[in-house]
């Protein structure tokens, strides 16, 4: 005699079918089968590129929070002395923050490696003003691979 499957077996089968369909759709469209992937940030104290990203993230936080003492300490730690002098001169001339090349603070930042060579690592820092979809500016940054100090910051 034929027996109908239980409600539990039917529910499991339907859930499995729906899950497989969602996964198939995700694979075809290139989207994630999960609601959202967790954010991740990584770095290394040994890498000059990581130091660039660490500096900009920390520096922007300090300036955003109005913590001038921490911002000055970060500049002293991460930036070469010649660059510190160059930025002070730029700031006196332009009446703006030399690191950010602006009078205000960006709401987002992104650091992208543009390669390494001749003892230097290069990166582009993209600053977004006014949040997602706002205006952006780019700063081209160079750091010494040996000292890991940022040696150049050009808007």
Coordinates of C-alpha atoms in Angstrom, one line a residue:
X1 CA 0.0 0.0 0.0
X2 CA 1.3 3.5 -1.0
X3 CA 2.1 5.7 2.0
X4 CA 2.2 9.6 1.8
X5 CA 5.3 11.2 3.2
X6 CA 5.0 12.9 6.6
X7 CA 4.7 16.6 6.9
X8 CA 8.3 16.8 8.3
X9 CA 9.7 14.9 5.3
X10 CA 7.8 17.1 2.9
X11 CA 9.1 20.3 4.7
X12 CA 12.7 19.0 4.6
X13 CA 12.4 18.2 0.9
X14 CA 10.9 21.6 0.1
X15 CA 13.6 23.4 2.1
X16 CA 16.3 21.4 0.4
X17 CA 14.8 22.2 -3.0
X18 CA 14.5 25.9 -2.2
X19 CA 18.1 26.0 -0.9
X20 CA 19.4 24.4 -4.0
X21 CA 17.4 26.8 -6.2
X22 CA 18.8 29.8 -4.2
X23 CA 22.3 28.5 -4.6
X24 CA 21.9 27.8 -8.3
X25 CA 20.5 31.4 -8.7
X26 CA 23.4 32.8 -6.7
X27 CA 25.9 30.9 -8.8
X28 CA 24.3 32.1 -12.1
X29 CA 24.0 35.7 -11.0
X30 CA 27.3 35.9 -9.1
X31 CA 25.6 36.9 -5.9
X32 CA 26.1 35.4 -2.5
X33 CA 23.8 32.7 -1.2
X34 CA 24.1 34.2 2.3
X35 CA 22.4 37.5 3.3
X36 CA 25.7 39.4 3.6
X37 CA 29.4 38.4 4.0
X38 CA 31.1 39.7 7.2
X39 CA 33.4 42.6 6.7
X40 CA 37.1 42.0 7.1
X41 CA 40.2 44.2 7.5
X42 CA 43.7 42.8 7.7
X43 CA 47.3 44.0 7.7
X44 CA 50.8 43.4 8.9
X45 CA 53.2 45.6 10.9
X46 CA 55.9 44.3 8.6
X47 CA 54.4 45.7 5.4
X48 CA 54.8 49.3 4.2
X49 CA 51.4 49.1 2.4
X50 CA 49.7 48.0 5.6
X51 CA 51.3 50.9 7.3
X52 CA 49.8 53.3 4.7
X53 CA 46.3 51.9 5.3
X54 CA 46.8 51.9 9.0
X55 CA 47.9 55.5 9.0
X56 CA 45.0 56.8 6.9
X57 CA 42.4 54.9 8.8
X58 CA 43.7 56.0 12.2
X59 CA 44.5 59.6 11.1
X60 CA 41.0 60.2 9.7
X61 CA 39.5 58.8 12.8
X62 CA 41.5 61.1 15.0
X63 CA 40.8 64.2 12.9
X64 CA 37.1 63.3 12.7
X65 CA 36.9 63.0 16.5
X66 CA 38.7 66.3 16.9
X67 CA 41.7 64.6 18.6
X68 CA 44.6 66.8 17.4
X69 CA 47.1 65.3 19.8
X70 CA 46.6 61.8 18.5
X71 CA 46.6 63.1 14.9
X72 CA 49.9 64.8 15.5
X73 CA 51.3 61.6 17.1
X74 CA 50.2 59.6 14.2
X75 CA 51.9 62.0 11.7
X76 CA 55.1 61.8 13.8
X77 CA 55.1 58.0 13.9
X78 CA 54.0 57.2 10.3
X79 CA 55.4 60.0 8.2
X80 CA 59.1 60.7 7.3
X81 CA 60.5 63.9 8.7
X82 CA 60.9 65.5 5.3
X83 CA 57.3 64.8 4.5
X84 CA 56.2 66.2 7.8
X85 CA 58.0 69.5 7.0
X86 CA 56.6 69.5 3.5
X87 CA 53.1 69.1 4.8
X88 CA 53.5 71.9 7.4
X89 CA 54.6 74.2 4.6
X90 CA 51.7 73.1 2.4
X91 CA 49.2 73.7 5.2
X92 CA 50.5 77.2 5.9
X93 CA 50.1 78.1 2.2
X94 CA 46.7 76.4 1.7
X95 CA 45.1 76.8 5.1
X96 CA 44.0 73.1 5.0
X97 CA 45.0 69.7 6.2
X98 CA 48.0 68.6 4.2
X99 CA 47.5 64.9 4.8
X100 CA 43.9 65.0 3.6
X101 CA 44.5 67.9 1.2
X102 CA 41.3 69.5 2.4
X103 CA 39.7 71.6 5.1
X104 CA 37.2 69.0 6.2
X105 CA 37.2 65.2 6.9
X106 CA 36.2 62.5 4.5
X107 CA 33.5 60.1 5.5
X108 CA 35.0 57.2 3.8
X109 CA 38.5 56.1 2.7
X110 CA 40.0 53.4 0.6
X111 CA 43.7 52.5 0.1
X112 CA 44.7 50.6 -3.1
X113 CA 48.1 49.3 -3.8
X114 CA 49.6 50.5 -7.1
X115 CA 52.8 48.4 -6.9
X116 CA 56.3 48.3 -5.4
X117 CA 59.7 48.8 -6.8
X118 CA 63.1 50.4 -6.1
X119 CA 62.7 50.1 -2.4
X120 CA 59.3 51.9 -2.4
X121 CA 55.6 50.8 -2.2
X122 CA 53.0 52.9 -3.9
X123 CA 49.3 53.4 -3.1
X124 CA 46.3 55.5 -4.1
X125 CA 44.2 56.7 -1.2
X126 CA 40.6 57.5 -2.3
X127 CA 38.8 59.9 0.0
X128 CA 35.0 60.1 -0.3
X129 CA 33.4 63.3 0.8
X130 CA 29.7 63.3 1.8
X131 CA 29.3 59.6 2.2
X132 CA 28.6 56.9 -0.3
X133 CA 28.2 58.3 -3.8
X134 CA 29.8 61.6 -2.8
X135 CA 32.7 63.4 -4.4
X136 CA 36.1 61.7 -4.3
X137 CA 39.7 62.8 -4.4
X138 CA 42.7 60.7 -4.8
X139 CA 46.1 61.1 -3.1
X140 CA 49.1 59.2 -4.4
X141 CA 51.3 57.9 -1.6
X142 CA 54.7 56.3 -1.4
X143 CA 56.3 54.6 1.5
X144 CA 59.9 53.3 2.0
X145 CA 60.0 49.5 2.2
X146 CA 62.9 49.6 4.7
X147 CA 61.7 52.2 7.2
X148 CA 58.0 51.7 6.4
X149 CA 57.6 55.5 6.7
X150 CA 55.4 57.4 4.3
X151 CA 57.7 59.6 2.2
X152 CA 55.4 61.2 -0.3
X153 CA 51.8 62.4 -0.3
X154 CA 50.6 64.1 -3.5
X155 CA 47.0 65.1 -4.2

